[in-house]
Amino acid sequence: MDKKKRHHIILNEVHIHNRVLLTDLASMLNVSVDTVRRDVKELHSLKKLRKVHGGAIANGFNVYSDRSREIYELGSKSTIAQKGISLLKRGDVVLISGGSTNIELIKLLPKNLELTFFTPSLNMAIELINNTPEQYEVYLIGGKLSRKSQLATGGSSINILSDLTADICFLGTGYIDINQGVTEVDWEIAQMKKAMIRASKKTVSLAISEKLNTSNRYKICEINSIDTLVTELDPNSEILEEYRKANIHII
């Protein structure tokens, strides 16, 4: 496979999943990790993505305050966010993780719902403070901060969640598959998201359709732990047929 095609595939994976590992890319492309590392370094120098230890992240990932950053499929994510807002009721306690689609939801929130938010995401907390009125309460769940995701992880944050029952959880979703369930690239983040599901009455996955039928190393939950799946697609789309069969509410 020539370099141009490798670069195209690498960028596509980064755009869809926000963060990818060099080892996963090497396996997918059937090349050495050193080759992928050189490709990622070159794409970083071209400002197509950002190189991080062991992998790469999208330019728009976790840099929400800078609106000039590239947000992949922004139109689709805005559509998903609008649908997600329809699930909220006045006075809800909302548990929300990071992710560019969740950020779009925050930006479009009505001002009169008087919501209470809990989040383990540092960047999400900042966005909530900057984009919601004073009557909205925002709680940052503390713990060990992941440098890659800027999400609190570890025992202390999971213990905090054990004392919480949220009305709804908007779960940042990197990988979702009808058979493999919801998975993650990072073990500690997977454990945190498991705790978020346990702490919520309803779990909602906001996911662009390109994330459907993809999976990674660490399982967060089986597919039936997701109550509602929100994509940019028409809910009756054939692509969503297997998810409908699993009795997941789709909007």
Coordinates of N, CA and C in Angstrom, one line a residue:
M1 N 0.8 -1.2 0.0 CA 0.0 0.0 0.0 C 0.9 1.2 0.0
D2 N 0.6 2.2 -0.9 CA 1.4 3.4 -1.0 C 1.1 4.4 0.2
K3 N 2.0 5.3 0.3 CA 1.9 6.2 1.5 C 0.6 7.1 1.4
K4 N 0.3 7.5 0.2 CA -0.9 8.4 0.1 C -2.2 7.6 0.6
K5 N -2.3 6.4 0.2 CA -3.5 5.6 0.7 C -3.4 5.4 2.2
R6 N -2.2 5.1 2.7 CA -2.1 4.9 4.1 C -2.5 6.2 4.9
H7 N -2.1 7.3 4.4 CA -2.4 8.6 5.0 C -4.0 8.8 5.0
H8 N -4.6 8.5 3.9 CA -6.0 8.6 3.8 C -6.7 7.7 4.8
I9 N -6.3 6.5 5.0 CA -6.9 5.6 5.9 C -6.7 6.0 7.4
I10 N -5.5 6.5 7.7 CA -5.2 7.0 9.0 C -6.0 8.2 9.4
L11 N -6.1 9.1 8.5 CA -7.0 10.3 8.7 C -8.4 9.9 8.9
N12 N -8.9 9.0 8.1 CA -10.3 8.6 8.2 C -10.6 7.9 9.6
E13 N -9.7 7.1 10.1 CA -9.8 6.5 11.4 C -9.8 7.5 12.5
V14 N -8.9 8.4 12.4 CA -8.7 9.5 13.4 C -10.0 10.4 13.4
H15 N -10.5 10.7 12.3 CA -11.7 11.5 12.2 C -12.9 10.8 12.8
I16 N -13.1 9.6 12.5 CA -14.2 8.8 13.0 C -14.2 8.6 14.5
H17 N -13.0 8.2 15.0 CA -12.9 7.7 16.4 C -12.2 8.7 17.3
N18 N -11.7 9.8 16.8 CA -11.0 10.8 17.5 C -9.6 10.5 18.0
R19 N -9.5 9.3 18.5 CA -8.2 8.8 19.0 C -7.9 7.4 18.5
V20 N -6.7 7.2 18.0 CA -6.3 5.8 17.5 C -4.9 5.5 18.0
L21 N -4.6 4.2 18.1 CA -3.3 3.7 18.6 C -2.5 3.3 17.4
L22 N -1.2 3.5 17.5 CA -0.3 3.1 16.4 C -0.4 1.6 16.1
T23 N -0.5 0.8 17.2 CA -0.5 -0.6 17.0 C -1.8 -1.0 16.2
D24 N -2.9 -0.4 16.5 CA -4.1 -0.7 15.8 C -4.0 -0.3 14.3
L25 N -3.4 0.9 14.0 CA -3.2 1.3 12.7 C -2.3 0.4 11.9
A26 N -1.2 -0.1 12.6 CA -0.2 -1.0 11.9 C -0.9 -2.3 11.5
S27 N -1.7 -2.8 12.4 CA -2.4 -4.0 12.1 C -3.4 -3.8 11.0
M28 N -4.1 -2.8 11.0 CA -5.1 -2.5 9.9 C -4.5 -2.3 8.6
L29 N -3.3 -1.6 8.6 CA -2.6 -1.4 7.3 C -1.6 -2.4 6.9
N30 N -1.4 -3.4 7.8 CA -0.5 -4.5 7.6 C 0.9 -4.0 7.3
V31 N 1.4 -3.0 8.1 CA 2.7 -2.5 8.0 C 3.3 -2.4 9.4
S32 N 4.5 -2.0 9.6 CA 5.2 -2.0 10.9 C 4.7 -0.8 11.6
V33 N 4.9 -0.8 13.0 CA 4.5 0.3 13.8 C 5.5 1.5 13.5
D34 N 6.7 1.2 13.1 CA 7.6 2.3 12.7 C 7.1 3.1 11.5
T35 N 6.6 2.3 10.5 CA 6.0 2.9 9.3 C 4.8 3.9 9.7
V36 N 4.0 3.3 10.5 CA 2.8 4.1 10.9 C 3.3 5.4 11.7
R37 N 4.3 5.2 12.6 CA 4.8 6.3 13.4 C 5.3 7.4 12.5
R38 N 6.0 7.0 11.4 CA 6.5 8.0 10.5 C 5.3 8.7 9.7
D39 N 4.3 7.9 9.4 CA 3.1 8.5 8.7 C 2.4 9.5 9.6
V40 N 2.3 9.2 10.9 CA 1.6 10.0 11.8 C 2.4 11.3 12.1
K41 N 3.7 11.1 12.1 CA 4.6 12.3 12.3 C 4.5 13.3 11.2
E42 N 4.4 12.7 10.0 CA 4.3 13.6 8.8 C 2.9 14.3 8.7
L43 N 1.9 13.5 9.1 CA 0.5 14.1 9.1 C 0.4 15.2 10.2
H44 N 1.1 15.0 11.3 CA 1.2 16.0 12.4 C 1.9 17.3 11.9
S45 N 3.0 17.1 11.1 CA 3.7 18.3 10.6 C 2.8 19.0 9.6
L46 N 1.9 18.3 8.9 CA 1.0 19.0 8.0 C -0.2 19.5 8.7
K47 N -0.3 19.3 10.0 CA -1.4 19.8 10.8 C -2.8 19.1 10.4
K48 N -2.6 17.9 10.0 CA -3.8 17.1 9.6 C -4.4 16.4 10.8
L49 N -3.5 16.1 11.8 CA -3.9 15.5 13.1 C -2.9 15.9 14.1
R50 N -3.1 15.4 15.4 CA -2.1 15.7 16.4 C -1.5 14.4 16.9
K51 N -0.2 14.3 16.9 CA 0.6 13.1 17.3 C 0.6 13.2 18.9
V52 N 0.3 12.0 19.5 CA 0.4 11.9 20.9 C 1.2 10.6 21.2
H53 N 1.5 10.4 22.5 CA 2.3 9.2 22.8 C 1.5 7.9 22.5
G54 N 2.1 7.1 21.6 CA 1.4 5.8 21.2 C 0.3 5.9 20.2
G55 N 0.1 7.1 19.7 CA -1.0 7.2 18.7 C -1.2 8.6 18.2
A56 N -2.5 8.9 17.8 CA -2.8 10.2 17.2 C -4.2 10.5 17.6
I57 N -4.5 11.8 17.7 CA -5.9 12.3 17.9 C -6.3 13.3 16.9
A58 N -7.6 13.5 16.7 CA -8.1 14.5 15.8 C -7.8 15.9 16.2
N59 N -7.7 16.8 15.3 CA -7.4 18.2 15.7 C -8.4 18.8 16.6
G60 N -9.7 18.4 16.4 CA -10.8 19.0 17.2 C -11.0 18.3 18.5
F61 N -10.3 17.2 18.8 CA -10.5 16.4 20.0 C -10.0 17.1 21.2
N62 N -10.9 17.4 22.1 CA -10.6 18.0 23.4 C -10.0 19.3 23.4
V63 N -10.2 20.1 22.3 CA -9.8 21.5 22.2 C -11.0 22.3 21.8
Y64 N -12.0 22.3 22.7 CA -13.3 22.8 22.4 C -13.3 24.3 22.4
S65 N -12.5 25.0 23.2 CA -12.6 26.4 23.2 C -12.1 27.1 22.0
D66 N -11.4 26.4 21.2 CA -10.9 27.0 19.9 C -11.8 26.6 18.8
R67 N -12.7 27.4 18.4 CA -13.7 27.1 17.4 C -13.2 27.0 16.0
S68 N -11.9 27.4 15.8 CA -11.3 27.3 14.5 C -10.8 25.9 14.2
R69 N -10.8 25.1 15.3 CA -10.3 23.7 15.1 C -11.3 22.9 14.2
E70 N -10.7 22.0 13.5 CA -11.5 21.1 12.6 C -12.4 20.2 13.4
I71 N -13.7 20.1 13.1 CA -14.6 19.2 13.7 C -15.2 18.3 12.6
Y72 N -14.9 17.1 12.7 CA -15.3 16.1 11.6 C -16.8 15.9 11.6
E73 N -17.4 16.0 10.4 CA -18.8 15.8 10.2 C -19.7 16.7 11.2
L74 N -19.3 18.0 11.2 CA -20.0 18.9 12.1 C -21.5 18.9 11.9
G75 N -21.9 18.9 10.6 CA -23.3 19.0 10.3 C -24.1 17.8 10.9
S76 N -23.5 16.6 10.7 CA -24.1 15.4 11.3 C -24.2 15.4 12.8
K77 N -23.1 15.9 13.4 CA -23.1 16.0 14.9 C -24.1 17.0 15.4
S78 N -24.3 18.1 14.7 CA -25.3 19.1 15.1 C -26.7 18.5 15.0
T79 N -26.9 17.7 14.0 CA -28.2 17.0 13.8 C -28.5 16.0 15.0
I80 N -27.4 15.3 15.3 CA -27.5 14.3 16.5 C -27.8 15.1 17.8
A81 N -27.1 16.2 17.9 CA -27.2 17.0 19.2 C -28.7 17.5 19.3
Q82 N -29.3 18.0 18.2 CA -30.6 18.4 18.3 C -31.6 17.3 18.7
K83 N -31.4 16.1 18.1 CA -32.2 15.0 18.5 C -32.0 14.6 20.0
G84 N -30.7 14.7 20.5 CA -30.4 14.4 21.9 C -31.1 15.3 22.8
I85 N -31.2 16.6 22.5 CA -31.8 17.6 23.4 C -33.3 17.2 23.6
S86 N -33.9 16.6 22.6 CA -35.4 16.2 22.8 C -35.6 15.2 23.9
L87 N -34.5 14.6 24.4 CA -34.7 13.6 25.4 C -34.6 14.2 26.8
L88 N -34.3 15.5 26.9 CA -34.1 16.1 28.2 C -35.4 16.7 28.7
K89 N -35.6 16.7 30.0 CA -36.8 17.3 30.7 C -36.3 18.3 31.7
R90 N -37.1 19.2 32.0 CA -36.8 20.3 33.0 C -36.4 19.6 34.3
G91 N -35.3 20.1 34.9 CA -34.9 19.6 36.2 C -34.1 18.3 36.2
D92 N -33.8 17.8 35.0 CA -33.0 16.5 34.9 C -31.6 16.7 35.5
V93 N -31.1 15.6 36.1 CA -29.7 15.4 36.5 C -29.1 14.7 35.4
V94 N -28.1 15.3 34.8 CA -27.5 14.8 33.5 C -26.0 14.4 33.8
L95 N -25.6 13.2 33.4 CA -24.2 12.7 33.5 C -23.7 12.7 32.1
I96 N -22.6 13.4 31.8 CA -22.2 13.5 30.4 C -20.6 13.4 30.4
S97 N -20.2 12.6 29.4 CA -18.7 12.5 29.2 C -18.3 13.5 28.1
G98 N -17.0 13.4 27.7 CA -16.5 14.3 26.7 C -16.9 13.8 25.3
G99 N -16.3 14.4 24.3 CA -16.6 14.1 22.9 C -17.2 15.2 22.1
S100 N -16.8 15.3 20.9 CA -17.2 16.4 20.0 C -18.8 16.5 19.8
T101 N -19.4 15.3 19.7 CA -20.9 15.4 19.6 C -21.6 15.8 20.9
N102 N -21.1 15.4 22.0 CA -21.6 15.9 23.3 C -21.4 17.4 23.4
I103 N -20.3 17.9 22.9 CA -20.1 19.3 23.0 C -21.1 20.1 22.1
E104 N -21.4 19.5 21.0 CA -22.5 20.2 20.1 C -23.8 20.2 20.9
L105 N -24.1 19.2 21.6 CA -25.3 19.2 22.4 C -25.3 20.3 23.4
I106 N -24.2 20.5 24.1 CA -24.1 21.6 25.1 C -24.3 22.9 24.4
K107 N -23.8 23.1 23.3 CA -23.9 24.4 22.6 C -25.3 24.7 22.2
L108 N -26.1 23.7 22.0 CA -27.5 23.9 21.5 C -28.5 23.8 22.6
L109 N -28.1 23.7 23.9 CA -29.0 23.5 25.0 C -30.0 24.7 25.1
P110 N -31.3 24.5 25.3 CA -32.2 25.6 25.7 C -31.8 26.2 27.0
K111 N -32.2 27.4 27.3 CA -31.7 28.1 28.5 C -32.7 27.9 29.6
N112 N -33.8 27.2 29.5 CA -34.9 27.2 30.5 C -35.2 25.9 31.1
L113 N -34.2 24.9 31.0 CA -34.5 23.6 31.5 C -34.0 23.4 32.9
E114 N -33.2 24.3 33.4 CA -32.8 24.2 34.8 C -32.1 22.8 35.1
L115 N -31.1 22.5 34.4 CA -30.5 21.2 34.5 C -29.3 21.2 35.4
T116 N -29.0 20.0 36.0 CA -27.8 19.8 36.8 C -26.9 18.8 36.1
F117 N -25.7 19.2 35.8 CA -24.7 18.4 35.1 C -23.6 17.9 36.0
F118 N -23.3 16.6 35.8 CA -22.1 16.0 36.4 C -21.2 15.5 35.3
T119 N -20.0 15.8 35.3 CA -19.1 15.3 34.2 C -17.7 15.0 34.8
P120 N -17.1 13.9 34.3 CA -15.7 13.7 34.6 C -14.7 14.3 33.6
S121 N -15.2 15.0 32.6 CA -14.4 15.6 31.6 C -14.1 17.1 31.9
L122 N -12.8 17.4 32.0 CA -12.4 18.7 32.2 C -12.9 19.7 31.2
N123 N -12.7 19.3 29.9 CA -13.1 20.2 28.9 C -14.6 20.4 28.8
M124 N -15.4 19.3 29.1 CA -16.8 19.4 29.1 C -17.3 20.4 30.2
A125 N -16.6 20.3 31.4 CA -17.0 21.2 32.5 C -16.8 22.7 32.1
I126 N -15.7 22.9 31.4 CA -15.4 24.3 30.9 C -16.5 24.7 29.9
E127 N -16.8 23.9 29.0 CA -17.9 24.2 28.0 C -19.2 24.5 28.7
L128 N -19.5 23.7 29.7 CA -20.8 23.8 30.4 C -20.8 25.2 31.1
I129 N -19.8 25.5 31.8 CA -19.7 26.8 32.5 C -19.8 28.0 31.5
N130 N -19.2 27.8 30.3 CA -19.2 28.9 29.3 C -20.5 29.0 28.5
N131 N -21.3 27.9 28.4 CA -22.4 27.9 27.5 C -23.8 27.7 28.2
T132 N -23.8 27.7 29.5 CA -25.1 27.5 30.1 C -25.4 28.7 31.1
P133 N -26.7 29.0 31.3 CA -27.0 30.1 32.2 C -26.7 29.7 33.7
E134 N -26.7 30.7 34.6 CA -26.3 30.5 36.0 C -27.2 29.5 36.7
Q135 N -28.5 29.4 36.3 CA -29.4 28.5 37.0 C -29.0 27.0 36.7
Y136 N -28.2 26.7 35.7 CA -27.7 25.4 35.5 C -26.5 25.1 36.4
E137 N -26.6 24.0 37.1 CA -25.5 23.6 38.0 C -24.5 22.7 37.3
V138 N -23.3 22.9 37.6 CA -22.2 22.0 37.0 C -21.3 21.5 38.0
Y139 N -21.1 20.2 38.1 CA -20.2 19.5 39.0 C -19.2 18.7 38.2
L140 N -17.9 19.0 38.5 CA -16.8 18.3 37.9 C -16.4 17.1 38.8
I141 N -16.5 15.9 38.3 CA -16.1 14.7 39.0 C -14.6 14.6 39.0
G142 N -14.0 14.6 40.1 CA -12.5 14.6 40.2 C -11.9 13.2 40.2
G143 N -10.6 13.1 40.0 CA -9.9 11.9 40.0 C -8.6 12.0 39.2
K144 N -8.0 10.9 38.9 CA -6.8 10.9 38.1 C -7.2 11.4 36.7
L145 N -6.5 12.4 36.2 CA -6.8 12.9 34.9 C -6.0 12.3 33.8
S146 N -6.8 11.7 32.8 CA -6.1 11.1 31.7 C -5.5 12.2 30.8
R147 N -4.3 12.1 30.5 CA -3.6 13.1 29.6 C -4.2 13.1 28.2
K148 N -4.6 11.9 27.7 CA -5.0 11.7 26.4 C -6.4 12.2 26.2
S149 N -7.3 11.9 27.1 CA -8.7 12.2 27.0 C -9.2 13.4 27.8
Q150 N -8.3 13.8 28.8 CA -8.7 14.8 29.7 C -10.0 14.5 30.5
L151 N -10.1 13.2 30.8 CA -11.2 12.6 31.5 C -10.7 12.1 32.9
A152 N -11.4 12.4 33.9 CA -11.1 11.8 35.2 C -11.3 10.3 35.2
T153 N -10.3 9.6 35.8 CA -10.5 8.1 35.9 C -10.0 7.7 37.2
G154 N -10.1 6.3 37.5 CA -9.5 5.8 38.7 C -10.6 5.6 39.8
G155 N -10.2 5.1 40.9 CA -11.1 4.7 42.0 C -11.8 5.8 42.6
S156 N -11.2 7.0 42.8 CA -11.9 8.1 43.4 C -13.1 8.6 42.6
S157 N -12.9 8.7 41.3 CA -14.0 9.2 40.5 C -15.1 8.2 40.4
I158 N -14.7 6.9 40.3 CA -15.8 5.8 40.3 C -16.5 5.8 41.6
N159 N -15.8 6.0 42.7 CA -16.5 6.1 44.0 C -17.5 7.2 44.1
I160 N -17.2 8.4 43.5 CA -18.1 9.5 43.5 C -19.4 9.1 42.7
L161 N -19.2 8.4 41.6 CA -20.4 8.0 40.8 C -21.2 7.0 41.5
S162 N -20.7 6.2 42.5 CA -21.5 5.2 43.2 C -22.5 5.9 44.1
D163 N -22.3 7.2 44.4 CA -23.3 7.9 45.2 C -24.3 8.8 44.4
L164 N -24.3 8.6 43.1 CA -25.1 9.4 42.2 C -26.1 8.5 41.4
T165 N -27.3 9.1 41.2 CA -28.2 8.5 40.3 C -28.7 9.5 39.4
A166 N -28.2 9.5 38.2 CA -28.6 10.6 37.2 C -29.8 10.1 36.4
D167 N -30.6 11.1 35.9 CA -31.7 10.8 35.1 C -31.3 10.3 33.8
I168 N -30.3 10.8 33.2 CA -29.8 10.5 31.9 C -28.3 10.6 31.7
C169 N -27.7 9.7 31.0 CA -26.3 9.7 30.7 C -26.1 9.8 29.2
F170 N -25.4 10.9 28.8 CA -24.9 11.0 27.4 C -23.5 10.5 27.4
L171 N -23.4 9.2 26.9 CA -22.1 8.5 26.9 C -21.3 8.8 25.6
G172 N -20.1 9.4 25.7 CA -19.3 9.5 24.6 C -18.9 8.2 24.0
T173 N -19.2 7.9 22.7 CA -19.1 6.6 22.2 C -18.0 6.6 21.0
G174 N -16.9 5.9 21.2 CA -15.9 5.7 20.2 C -16.2 4.6 19.2
Y175 N -16.7 3.5 19.8 CA -16.9 2.3 19.0 C -18.2 1.6 19.5
I176 N -19.1 1.2 18.6 CA -20.3 0.6 19.0 C -20.7 -0.5 17.9
D177 N -21.0 -1.7 18.4 CA -21.2 -2.8 17.5 C -22.3 -3.7 18.1
I178 N -23.2 -4.2 17.2 CA -24.4 -5.0 17.7 C -23.9 -6.2 18.5
N179 N -22.8 -6.8 18.1 CA -22.3 -8.0 18.8 C -21.3 -7.7 19.9
Q180 N -20.4 -6.8 19.7 CA -19.3 -6.5 20.6 C -19.8 -5.4 21.7
G181 N -20.9 -4.8 21.4 CA -21.3 -3.7 22.4 C -20.6 -2.4 22.2
V182 N -20.4 -1.7 23.3 CA -19.7 -0.4 23.3 C -18.3 -0.7 23.8
T183 N -17.3 -0.3 23.1 CA -15.9 -0.5 23.5 C -15.1 0.7 23.5
E184 N -13.9 0.6 24.0 CA -13.0 1.7 24.2 C -11.6 1.3 23.8
V185 N -10.7 2.3 23.5 CA -9.3 2.1 23.2 C -8.5 2.1 24.5
D186 N -9.0 2.6 25.6 CA -8.3 2.8 26.8 C -9.0 2.1 28.0
W187 N -8.3 1.3 28.8 CA -8.8 0.5 29.9 C -9.5 1.4 31.0
E188 N -8.7 2.4 31.4 CA -9.2 3.2 32.5 C -10.5 4.0 32.1
I189 N -10.5 4.5 30.9 CA -11.7 5.2 30.4 C -12.9 4.3 30.3
A190 N -12.6 3.0 29.9 CA -13.7 2.0 29.8 C -14.3 1.8 31.2
Q191 N -13.5 1.7 32.2 CA -14.0 1.5 33.6 C -14.8 2.7 34.1
M192 N -14.3 3.9 33.7 CA -15.1 5.1 34.1 C -16.5 5.1 33.4
K193 N -16.5 4.8 32.2 CA -17.8 4.8 31.4 C -18.7 3.7 31.9
K194 N -18.2 2.6 32.4 CA -19.0 1.6 33.0 C -19.7 2.1 34.2
A195 N -18.9 2.8 35.0 CA -19.5 3.4 36.3 C -20.5 4.5 35.9
M196 N -20.4 5.2 34.8 CA -21.4 6.2 34.4 C -22.7 5.5 34.1
I197 N -22.6 4.4 33.4 CA -23.8 3.7 33.0 C -24.5 3.2 34.3
R198 N -23.7 2.6 35.2 CA -24.3 2.1 36.5 C -25.0 3.3 37.3
A199 N -24.5 4.5 37.1 CA -25.0 5.6 37.9 C -26.2 6.3 37.2
S200 N -26.7 5.8 36.2 CA -27.7 6.5 35.4 C -29.0 5.6 35.2
K201 N -30.1 6.2 35.2 CA -31.4 5.6 34.9 C -31.5 5.2 33.4
K202 N -31.0 6.1 32.6 CA -31.1 5.9 31.1 C -29.7 6.3 30.5
T203 N -29.3 5.4 29.6 CA -28.0 5.7 28.9 C -28.2 5.9 27.4
V204 N -27.7 7.0 26.9 CA -27.9 7.5 25.5 C -26.5 7.5 24.8
S205 N -26.5 6.9 23.7 CA -25.3 7.0 22.8 C -25.5 7.9 21.7
L206 N -24.7 9.0 21.6 CA -24.8 9.9 20.5 C -23.6 9.6 19.6
A207 N -23.9 9.0 18.4 CA -22.8 8.5 17.6 C -23.1 8.7 16.1
I208 N -22.2 9.3 15.4 CA -22.3 9.4 13.9 C -22.3 7.9 13.4
S209 N -23.0 7.8 12.3 CA -23.2 6.4 11.7 C -21.9 5.7 11.4
E210 N -20.9 6.4 11.1 CA -19.6 5.8 10.7 C -19.0 5.0 11.9
K211 N -19.5 5.3 13.1 CA -19.0 4.5 14.3 C -19.7 3.2 14.5
L212 N -20.8 3.0 13.8 CA -21.6 1.8 13.9 C -20.8 0.6 13.4
N213 N -20.9 -0.5 14.0 CA -20.3 -1.7 13.6 C -18.8 -1.7 13.6
T214 N -18.2 -0.9 14.6 CA -16.8 -0.9 14.9 C -16.6 -1.3 16.3
S215 N -15.4 -1.8 16.6 CA -15.1 -2.2 18.0 C -13.6 -2.1 18.3
N216 N -13.3 -2.1 19.6 CA -11.9 -2.0 20.0 C -11.7 -2.9 21.2
R217 N -10.6 -2.8 21.9 CA -10.1 -3.7 22.9 C -11.0 -3.9 24.1
Y218 N -11.4 -2.8 24.7 CA -12.0 -2.9 26.1 C -13.5 -2.6 26.1
K219 N -14.2 -3.6 26.6 CA -15.7 -3.5 26.6 C -16.1 -2.6 27.7
I220 N -17.1 -1.7 27.3 CA -17.8 -0.9 28.3 C -19.1 -1.6 28.7
C221 N -19.8 -2.0 27.7 CA -21.1 -2.6 28.0 C -21.6 -3.4 26.8
E222 N -22.5 -4.3 27.1 CA -23.2 -5.0 26.0 C -24.2 -4.0 25.3
I223 N -24.6 -4.3 24.1 CA -25.4 -3.4 23.4 C -26.7 -3.1 24.1
N224 N -27.3 -4.1 24.8 CA -28.6 -3.9 25.5 C -28.5 -3.0 26.7
S225 N -27.3 -2.5 27.1 CA -27.2 -1.6 28.1 C -27.4 -0.1 27.6
I226 N -27.5 0.0 26.3 CA -27.8 1.3 25.7 C -29.3 1.4 25.5
D227 N -29.9 2.4 26.2 CA -31.3 2.6 26.1 C -31.7 3.3 24.8
T228 N -31.0 4.3 24.4 CA -31.3 5.1 23.2 C -30.0 5.3 22.4
L229 N -30.2 5.1 21.1 CA -29.1 5.4 20.1 C -29.5 6.5 19.2
V230 N -28.7 7.5 19.2 CA -29.0 8.7 18.4 C -27.9 8.9 17.3
T231 N -28.4 8.8 16.0 CA -27.5 9.1 14.9 C -28.0 10.2 14.0
E232 N -27.3 10.5 13.0 CA -27.8 11.5 12.0 C -28.8 10.9 11.0
L233 N -28.9 9.5 11.0 CA -29.7 8.8 10.1 C -31.2 8.9 10.4
D234 N -32.1 8.6 9.4 CA -33.5 8.4 9.7 C -33.6 7.2 10.6
P235 N -34.4 7.2 11.6 CA -34.5 6.0 12.5 C -34.9 4.7 11.8
N236 N -35.5 4.9 10.7 CA -36.0 3.7 9.9 C -34.9 3.2 8.9
S237 N -33.8 3.8 8.9 CA -32.7 3.4 8.0 C -32.4 1.9 8.1
E238 N -32.1 1.3 7.0 CA -31.7 -0.2 7.0 C -30.5 -0.4 7.8
I239 N -29.6 0.6 7.8 CA -28.3 0.5 8.5 C -28.6 0.2 10.0
L240 N -29.7 0.7 10.5 CA -30.0 0.5 11.9 C -30.9 -0.7 12.3
E241 N -31.1 -1.5 11.3 CA -32.1 -2.6 11.5 C -31.7 -3.5 12.6
E242 N -30.4 -3.9 12.7 CA -30.0 -4.8 13.8 C -30.1 -4.2 15.2
Y243 N -30.0 -2.9 15.2 CA -30.1 -2.2 16.5 C -31.6 -2.1 16.9
R244 N -32.4 -1.9 15.9 CA -33.9 -1.9 16.2 C -34.3 -3.3 16.8
K245 N -33.7 -4.4 16.2 CA -34.1 -5.7 16.6 C -33.6 -6.0 18.0
A246 N -32.6 -5.2 18.5 CA -32.1 -5.4 19.8 C -32.9 -4.6 20.8
N247 N -34.1 -4.0 20.3 CA -35.0 -3.2 21.2 C -34.4 -2.0 21.8
I248 N -33.4 -1.4 21.0 CA -32.9 -0.1 21.4 C -33.8 1.0 20.8
H249 N -34.1 2.0 21.6 CA -34.8 3.1 21.1 C -33.9 3.9 20.2
I250 N -34.4 4.2 19.0 CA -33.5 4.9 18.0 C -34.2 6.2 17.6
I251 N -33.5 7.3 17.6 CA -34.1 8.6 17.1 C -33.0 9.2 16.2

